[in-house]
Coordinates of C-alpha atoms in Angstrom, one line a residue:
Chain M
M1 CA 0.1 0.1 -0.3
T2 CA 1.5 3.3 -1.2
I3 CA 0.8 5.9 1.3
T4 CA 0.8 9.7 -0.4
K5 CA 1.9 12.1 1.6
K6 CA 0.1 15.6 1.2
S7 CA 1.8 18.8 1.3
F8 CA 0.1 21.2 3.9
K9 CA 0.1 23.8 1.2
S10 CA -2.0 21.7 -1.1
T11 CA -4.8 21.1 1.3
P12 CA -8.1 23.0 1.1
F13 CA -7.5 24.4 4.9
F14 CA -4.5 26.5 3.3
A15 CA -6.6 28.0 0.7
V16 CA -9.0 29.2 2.8
L17 CA -6.3 30.5 5.5
I18 CA -4.8 32.1 2.9
L19 CA -8.3 33.8 1.5
V20 CA -8.9 34.7 5.5
I21 CA -5.4 36.5 5.8
I22 CA -6.0 38.4 2.5
A23 CA -9.2 39.7 3.8
L24 CA -8.1 40.3 7.4
S25 CA -5.1 42.6 5.9
S26 CA -7.0 44.3 3.7
G27 CA -9.6 45.0 6.2
L28 CA -7.0 46.2 8.4
I29 CA -5.2 48.7 6.3
L30 CA -8.6 49.8 4.5
S31 CA -10.0 50.4 8.3
V32 CA -6.7 52.6 9.3
L33 CA -7.3 54.6 5.7
S34 CA -10.7 55.1 5.9
D35 CA -10.0 56.6 9.5
V36 CA -7.2 59.1 7.9
L37 CA -9.1 60.0 4.6
Y38 CA -12.6 60.4 6.5
V39 CA -14.3 63.4 4.6
S40 CA -16.9 64.8 7.6
D41 CA -19.7 66.4 6.9
E42 CA -18.7 69.6 7.9
E43 CA -16.0 69.4 5.4
K44 CA -18.2 68.6 2.8
T45 CA -20.3 71.8 3.5
N46 CA -17.3 74.1 3.8
R47 CA -16.1 72.7 0.2
D48 CA -19.5 73.7 -1.2
L49 CA -19.5 76.9 0.4
A50 CA -15.9 77.8 -0.7
K51 CA -16.9 76.5 -4.2
V52 CA -20.1 78.7 -4.9
Y53 CA -19.5 82.1 -2.8
T54 CA -16.3 83.7 -1.6
S55 CA -16.8 85.0 2.0
D56 CA -14.4 85.3 5.0
S57 CA -17.3 83.6 7.1
F58 CA -20.6 82.1 7.1
T59 CA -23.3 82.1 9.4
A60 CA -25.6 79.3 9.5
I61 CA -29.3 80.4 9.5
E62 CA -32.1 78.0 11.2
I63 CA -34.5 76.5 8.8
D64 CA -38.3 76.7 9.2
S65 CA -39.1 73.3 8.2
S66 CA -42.8 74.2 7.6
A67 CA -41.9 76.6 4.8
I68 CA -40.2 73.7 2.8
S69 CA -41.6 72.7 -0.2
A70 CA -42.9 68.9 -0.7
E71 CA -40.9 68.5 -3.8
G72 CA -37.7 68.2 -1.7
N73 CA -35.6 69.4 1.3
I74 CA -33.9 72.5 2.5
L75 CA -30.4 70.9 3.9
Y76 CA -28.8 74.1 5.0
L77 CA -29.0 77.7 5.0
Y78 CA -26.1 80.0 5.5
Q79 CA -25.3 84.0 5.6
A80 CA -22.2 85.2 4.1
A81 CA -20.5 88.1 5.8
D82 CA -21.6 90.7 3.3
G83 CA -25.3 89.3 3.4
A84 CA -25.5 87.0 0.6
V85 CA -27.3 83.6 1.2
V86 CA -26.1 80.3 0.2
I87 CA -28.7 77.4 0.5
K88 CA -28.5 73.8 -0.3
A89 CA -31.7 71.9 -1.5
S90 CA -32.4 68.4 -2.5
G91 CA -34.8 67.6 -5.4
I92 CA -36.6 64.6 -6.0
K93 CA -37.7 63.2 -9.5
G94 CA -34.3 62.5 -11.1
W95 CA -33.2 59.1 -12.6
K96 CA -32.3 57.8 -9.2
G97 CA -31.0 58.8 -5.6
V98 CA -31.4 62.4 -4.6
T99 CA -29.6 65.6 -6.4
E100 CA -28.6 68.4 -4.1
I101 CA -27.6 71.8 -5.8
V102 CA -26.4 74.7 -3.7
L103 CA -27.3 78.2 -4.6
A104 CA -25.8 81.7 -3.8
V105 CA -27.9 84.5 -3.8
K106 CA -27.0 88.4 -3.6
D107 CA -29.2 91.4 -3.9
G108 CA -32.4 89.4 -4.9
E109 CA -30.4 87.7 -7.8
I110 CA -28.8 84.1 -8.0
V111 CA -25.0 84.6 -8.6
N112 CA -23.9 81.0 -8.9
A113 CA -25.4 77.1 -8.8
I114 CA -23.4 73.9 -8.4
I115 CA -24.4 70.6 -8.0
S116 CA -23.5 69.1 -4.7
S117 CA -24.1 65.5 -4.8
H118 CA -26.2 63.3 -7.0
N119 CA -26.3 60.1 -4.3
G120 CA -25.8 57.6 -6.8
D121 CA -27.6 59.4 -9.8
D122 CA -24.6 59.5 -12.1
K123 CA -26.2 60.9 -14.8
T124 CA -25.7 64.4 -13.4
S125 CA -22.0 64.3 -14.7
S126 CA -23.3 65.4 -17.8
I127 CA -24.5 68.5 -16.8
K128 CA -21.9 71.1 -16.9
A129 CA -21.2 73.7 -15.1
S130 CA -21.8 76.3 -18.0
H131 CA -25.8 74.6 -17.8
L132 CA -26.1 75.4 -14.4
Q133 CA -25.1 79.2 -15.0
Q134 CA -27.1 79.4 -18.0
M135 CA -30.2 78.0 -16.3
F136 CA -29.9 79.9 -13.0
V137 CA -27.3 82.7 -12.7
G138 CA -28.4 86.2 -13.3
Q139 CA -32.3 84.9 -12.7
K140 CA -34.1 87.3 -9.7
L141 CA -36.3 86.4 -7.0
D142 CA -39.2 88.7 -7.5
G143 CA -41.6 86.6 -5.5
N144 CA -42.6 84.1 -8.3
L145 CA -39.6 82.8 -9.7
E146 CA -40.2 79.0 -10.9
F147 CA -37.8 77.2 -12.9
T148 CA -39.3 74.5 -15.5
T149 CA -37.6 71.8 -17.1
T150 CA -38.2 73.2 -20.5
G151 CA -35.7 75.9 -20.2
T152 CA -33.2 76.1 -23.0
V153 CA -29.7 75.9 -22.0
G154 CA -26.4 74.6 -23.9
G155 CA -26.4 77.3 -26.7
G156 CA -30.3 76.6 -27.6
T157 CA -30.5 73.0 -27.1
L158 CA -33.3 71.7 -24.8
I159 CA -31.3 70.2 -21.9
T160 CA -33.9 67.4 -21.7
A161 CA -33.1 66.5 -25.3
A162 CA -29.6 65.3 -23.8
P163 CA -29.9 61.8 -23.2
S164 CA -28.0 61.4 -20.3
C165 CA -29.2 64.6 -18.6
Y166 CA -32.9 64.0 -19.3
A167 CA -33.8 62.0 -16.6
T168 CA -31.9 63.9 -14.1
W169 CA -32.8 67.7 -15.2
P170 CA -36.2 67.3 -13.3
A171 CA -34.1 66.5 -9.7
V172 CA -32.2 69.5 -10.6
I173 CA -35.0 71.9 -11.3
S174 CA -37.0 70.7 -8.5
A175 CA -33.9 71.3 -6.0
A176 CA -33.6 74.7 -7.6
N177 CA -37.6 75.6 -7.3
V178 CA -37.4 74.2 -3.3
A179 CA -34.7 76.8 -2.5
V180 CA -36.3 79.7 -4.5
D181 CA -39.4 79.0 -3.2
Y182 CA -38.3 78.7 0.3
L183 CA -35.9 82.2 0.0
Q184 CA -39.0 83.7 -1.7
T185 CA -41.0 83.0 1.5
K186 CA -38.6 83.9 3.9
N187 CA -38.0 87.0 1.9
L188 CA -34.4 86.2 2.3
T189 CA -32.7 88.1 -0.8
G190 CA -29.2 88.0 0.3
G191 CA -29.1 91.9 0.8
A192 CA -26.3 93.9 2.4
N193 CA -26.6 93.7 6.2
Chain R
M1 CA 11.5 40.0 -20.5
K2 CA 13.3 43.3 -21.5
V3 CA 11.8 46.4 -20.2
K4 CA 11.9 47.8 -23.6
D5 CA 10.0 44.8 -24.6
I6 CA 7.4 45.1 -21.6
A7 CA 7.0 48.9 -22.3
L8 CA 6.0 48.3 -26.0
D9 CA 3.7 45.3 -25.1
G10 CA 1.7 47.6 -22.8
V11 CA 1.5 50.8 -24.9
V12 CA 1.6 49.5 -28.4
R13 CA 1.7 45.7 -29.4
Q14 CA -0.7 44.5 -26.6
N15 CA -2.6 48.0 -26.1
P16 CA -5.3 46.9 -23.8
V17 CA -8.3 48.9 -25.1
F18 CA -7.3 48.9 -29.0
K19 CA -5.6 45.6 -29.3
L20 CA -6.6 43.4 -26.5
V21 CA -10.2 44.8 -26.5
L22 CA -10.3 45.1 -22.2
G23 CA -11.9 47.2 -19.9
T24 CA -14.5 48.6 -22.6
C25 CA -17.1 49.6 -20.4
P26 CA -15.0 52.3 -18.5
A27 CA -13.4 53.2 -22.1
L28 CA -16.8 54.1 -23.5
A29 CA -18.6 55.5 -20.3
V30 CA -15.6 57.8 -19.3
S31 CA -14.4 58.9 -22.8
T32 CA -16.6 61.9 -22.9
S33 CA -14.2 64.3 -21.3
L34 CA -10.6 64.5 -21.5
A35 CA -10.4 65.3 -17.8
N36 CA -12.5 61.8 -16.7
A37 CA -10.4 60.1 -19.0
I38 CA -7.0 61.0 -17.7
G39 CA -8.4 60.7 -13.9
M40 CA -9.5 57.3 -14.7
G41 CA -6.3 56.5 -16.3
A42 CA -4.4 57.7 -13.2
A43 CA -6.5 55.3 -11.1
V44 CA -5.9 52.2 -13.2
I45 CA -2.1 52.9 -13.4
F46 CA -2.5 52.7 -9.4
V47 CA -4.6 50.1 -9.0
L48 CA -2.5 47.9 -11.9
M49 CA 1.0 48.7 -10.3
C50 CA -0.1 47.8 -6.8
S51 CA -2.4 44.8 -7.8
N52 CA 0.8 43.4 -9.8
I53 CA 3.0 43.9 -7.1
L54 CA 1.1 42.2 -4.5
V55 CA 0.1 39.4 -6.5
S56 CA 3.8 38.7 -8.0
L57 CA 5.1 39.0 -4.5
L58 CA 2.4 36.2 -3.3
R59 CA 2.6 34.1 -6.3
N60 CA 4.3 31.2 -4.6
V61 CA 2.0 31.5 -1.6
I62 CA -1.5 31.8 -3.3
P63 CA -2.6 28.2 -4.3
G64 CA -4.1 28.0 -7.6
S65 CA -7.3 26.9 -6.8
V66 CA -8.2 30.2 -4.9
R67 CA -6.2 32.6 -7.3
I68 CA -9.1 34.5 -8.7
P69 CA -10.8 35.1 -5.6
A70 CA -7.5 36.1 -3.9
F71 CA -6.8 38.5 -7.0
I72 CA -10.4 40.0 -6.9
M73 CA -10.1 40.9 -2.9
I74 CA -6.3 42.3 -3.8
I75 CA -7.7 44.3 -6.4
A76 CA -10.6 45.7 -4.5
T77 CA -8.5 46.8 -1.7
F78 CA -6.6 48.9 -4.0
V79 CA -9.7 50.4 -5.7
T80 CA -10.9 51.2 -2.3
V81 CA -7.8 53.1 -1.3
V82 CA -8.3 54.8 -4.6
I83 CA -12.1 55.6 -3.9
L84 CA -11.2 57.3 -0.7
A85 CA -8.2 59.0 -1.8
F86 CA -10.5 60.7 -4.5
D87 CA -13.2 61.6 -2.4
K88 CA -10.5 63.5 0.0
F89 CA -8.1 65.1 -2.7
L90 CA -10.2 65.2 -5.8
P91 CA -14.0 65.3 -5.0
D92 CA -15.0 66.8 -8.1
L93 CA -13.2 64.0 -10.0
S94 CA -14.8 61.7 -7.7
S95 CA -18.4 62.8 -8.6
S96 CA -17.5 63.0 -11.9
L97 CA -16.4 59.4 -12.7
G98 CA -19.3 58.3 -10.3
M99 CA -19.9 54.5 -10.4
F100 CA -17.2 53.6 -12.8
L101 CA -14.4 54.3 -9.9
P102 CA -15.7 51.1 -7.9
L103 CA -16.1 49.4 -11.6
I104 CA -12.6 49.4 -11.9
V105 CA -12.4 46.4 -9.8
V106 CA -14.0 44.0 -12.3
N107 CA -11.8 45.7 -15.2
C108 CA -11.0 42.8 -17.3
L109 CA -7.6 44.4 -17.9
I110 CA -6.2 44.3 -14.3
L111 CA -7.6 40.7 -13.2
A112 CA -6.1 39.5 -17.0
R113 CA -2.5 41.2 -16.2
A114 CA -2.7 39.5 -12.7
E115 CA -3.6 36.2 -13.9
A116 CA -1.6 36.1 -17.2
F117 CA 1.6 38.2 -16.2
A118 CA 1.8 39.2 -12.5
S119 CA 1.6 35.6 -11.1
A120 CA 3.7 34.1 -13.5
N121 CA 6.5 36.8 -13.3
K122 CA 9.2 38.7 -10.8
V123 CA 8.1 41.8 -9.0
G124 CA 9.8 44.1 -11.2
A125 CA 8.8 42.7 -14.4
A126 CA 5.2 43.0 -13.0
A127 CA 5.3 46.3 -11.6
L128 CA 6.8 47.5 -15.1
D129 CA 3.8 45.7 -16.8
G130 CA 1.1 47.3 -14.8
L131 CA 2.9 50.8 -15.2
F132 CA 2.7 50.5 -19.2
M133 CA -0.2 48.6 -19.5
G134 CA -1.9 51.2 -17.5
I135 CA -0.1 53.8 -19.5
G136 CA -1.7 52.4 -22.8
F137 CA -5.1 52.3 -21.2
T138 CA -4.6 55.8 -20.3
L139 CA -3.2 56.9 -23.6
A140 CA -6.3 55.0 -25.5
L141 CA -8.8 56.7 -23.1
S142 CA -7.4 60.1 -23.8
V143 CA -7.6 59.6 -27.4
M144 CA -11.1 58.7 -27.2
A145 CA -11.8 61.3 -24.9
F146 CA -10.4 64.2 -26.8
I147 CA -12.0 63.2 -30.2
R148 CA -15.5 62.7 -28.4
E149 CA -15.2 65.8 -25.8
L150 CA -13.8 68.2 -28.8
L151 CA -16.6 67.0 -31.6
G152 CA -19.0 66.4 -29.6
T153 CA -19.3 69.4 -27.1
G154 CA -16.9 71.9 -28.6
C155 CA -14.7 71.9 -25.7
L156 CA -11.5 70.5 -24.0
F157 CA -11.2 70.2 -20.5
G158 CA -14.3 72.2 -20.3
V159 CA -12.9 74.9 -22.0
E160 CA -15.0 76.2 -25.3
V161 CA -12.5 75.8 -28.3
L162 CA -14.9 75.4 -31.5
G163 CA -16.6 78.7 -30.8
G164 CA -19.9 76.7 -29.9
F165 CA -19.5 74.3 -33.0
S166 CA -20.3 70.4 -31.8
I167 CA -21.5 67.3 -33.2
G168 CA -24.0 66.0 -30.4
I169 CA -23.7 62.3 -31.5
F170 CA -20.1 62.4 -30.4
A171 CA -20.9 62.7 -26.8
S172 CA -23.8 60.0 -26.9
S173 CA -23.2 56.4 -26.3
A174 CA -23.8 55.7 -30.0
G175 CA -20.9 57.9 -31.1
G176 CA -18.6 56.3 -28.4
F177 CA -18.9 53.3 -30.0
L178 CA -18.6 55.0 -33.4
V179 CA -15.2 56.3 -32.3
Y180 CA -14.5 53.4 -30.6
G181 CA -14.8 51.1 -33.7
L182 CA -13.1 53.7 -35.7
L183 CA -9.8 53.8 -33.5
I184 CA -9.4 50.2 -33.4
A185 CA -9.9 49.9 -37.4
A186 CA -6.8 52.8 -37.6
F187 CA -4.8 51.0 -35.0
V188 CA -5.1 47.9 -36.3
A189 CA -4.3 49.0 -40.0
G190 CA -1.4 50.9 -38.5
S191 CA 0.3 48.2 -36.7
N192 CA -0.5 45.9 -39.6
A193 CA 1.1 48.3 -41.9
I194 CA 4.4 48.5 -39.6
S195 CA 4.8 45.0 -39.0
A196 CA 4.5 44.3 -42.6
K197 CA 7.1 47.1 -43.3
N198 CA 9.3 45.3 -40.5
K199 CA 8.9 41.6 -42.2
K200 CA 10.1 43.4 -45.0
K201 CA 13.0 44.7 -43.8
Q202 CA 13.9 41.7 -42.1
A203 CA 13.4 39.8 -45.4
A204 CA 15.6 42.1 -47.3
A205 CA 18.4 41.9 -44.4
E206 CA 18.3 38.1 -44.5
K207 CA 18.4 38.0 -48.1
A208 CA 21.6 40.6 -48.1
A209 CA 23.4 38.3 -45.6
K210 CA 22.6 35.1 -47.6
L211 CA 24.1 36.8 -50.8
Q212 CA 27.1 37.9 -48.6
A213 CA 27.8 34.2 -47.4
A214 CA 27.1 33.1 -50.9
Q215 CA 29.9 35.5 -52.1
A216 CA 32.3 34.7 -49.2
V217 CA 31.9 30.8 -50.0
A218 CA 32.8 31.6 -53.8
A219 CA 35.7 34.0 -53.0
S220 CA 37.3 31.5 -50.4
E221 CA 36.8 28.9 -53.2
T222 CA 38.7 30.6 -55.7
E223 CA 41.5 31.3 -53.4
V224 CA 42.0 27.8 -53.1
K225 CA 41.9 26.6 -56.6

């Protein structure tokens, strides 16, 4: 009778052991790195504020939840040192997820608009900064300002005609409407202090 | 393998996008913008190099029966590192690349190089293979993105350069396939032309060498007589 000696390396136990070691090592490295590279909500807010409006300081304004439109939500509201108002709102009706935009309003006029996050709706990457500028910047908060999805941007091409943007633009519009609706209701026009 | 061979294979002879047709999904999805293409390329270079190095280091340790899940775990770890780093330092690029960053884990190119090269070669060669394959991938994506962004939106890096002129189809998925197919055809035609030229040169050199050898033999026979 021939007894074949099986090496430890060829056993299933060794294969599983290797996988477990790799998994544990990866987990350990990633847990350390995720702590080191963690981006807090405060950091994200500061990034948005710096991107949308230049100011030495921002003061948080309390949000009146009863004045928020049903189409979305107001996530934060800040006032800059010169009186301008920065508002972050989320809108529904997108392809998926919740699209969040940030508007800066100064002296009753929108001066800047950015998409803050898309929460999984990656089709927002097709919406360029120039689209947002053309659609929102310069619009005046006259008490009746409201945006529609049939606005023309991008050199005359309907934004809804661009296949990648079609499903997401309604979310951007509804977020903008939530924001301007709130500002007009509360009469926050970003005037001088 | 020589460094020159590894470099030429990665960038030209075995270009992952145009020759091996690997990583097609990000190639089509991310090549709408040059900035995105370069960003994706940089991420792939990092993941390729790191995963190749680690796979090569562990090539005699990981049993053959579990090599694929082991490789996937290693690749996923480095992709997660890239995602964390992009979220921290390049949030706009991270947002722009969206779900295609995590999809690097299942990019055929990375698993293919780990399986076909890194697991059978030393660390130095594996690292170089990862680097040059990544450079080849980045260059291919950049060429596609240059054409698609310029013609599809009239912009480069978001800056208008064609005065408002654009051909919308190039920015769409259909245009992506069109550009991809045409570039593959051009690449294959070019590389066939170059290899035909090299073969001609080689044949001529062999003929000349044979003639020289025959003349040398004839000359030595005349001397003997």
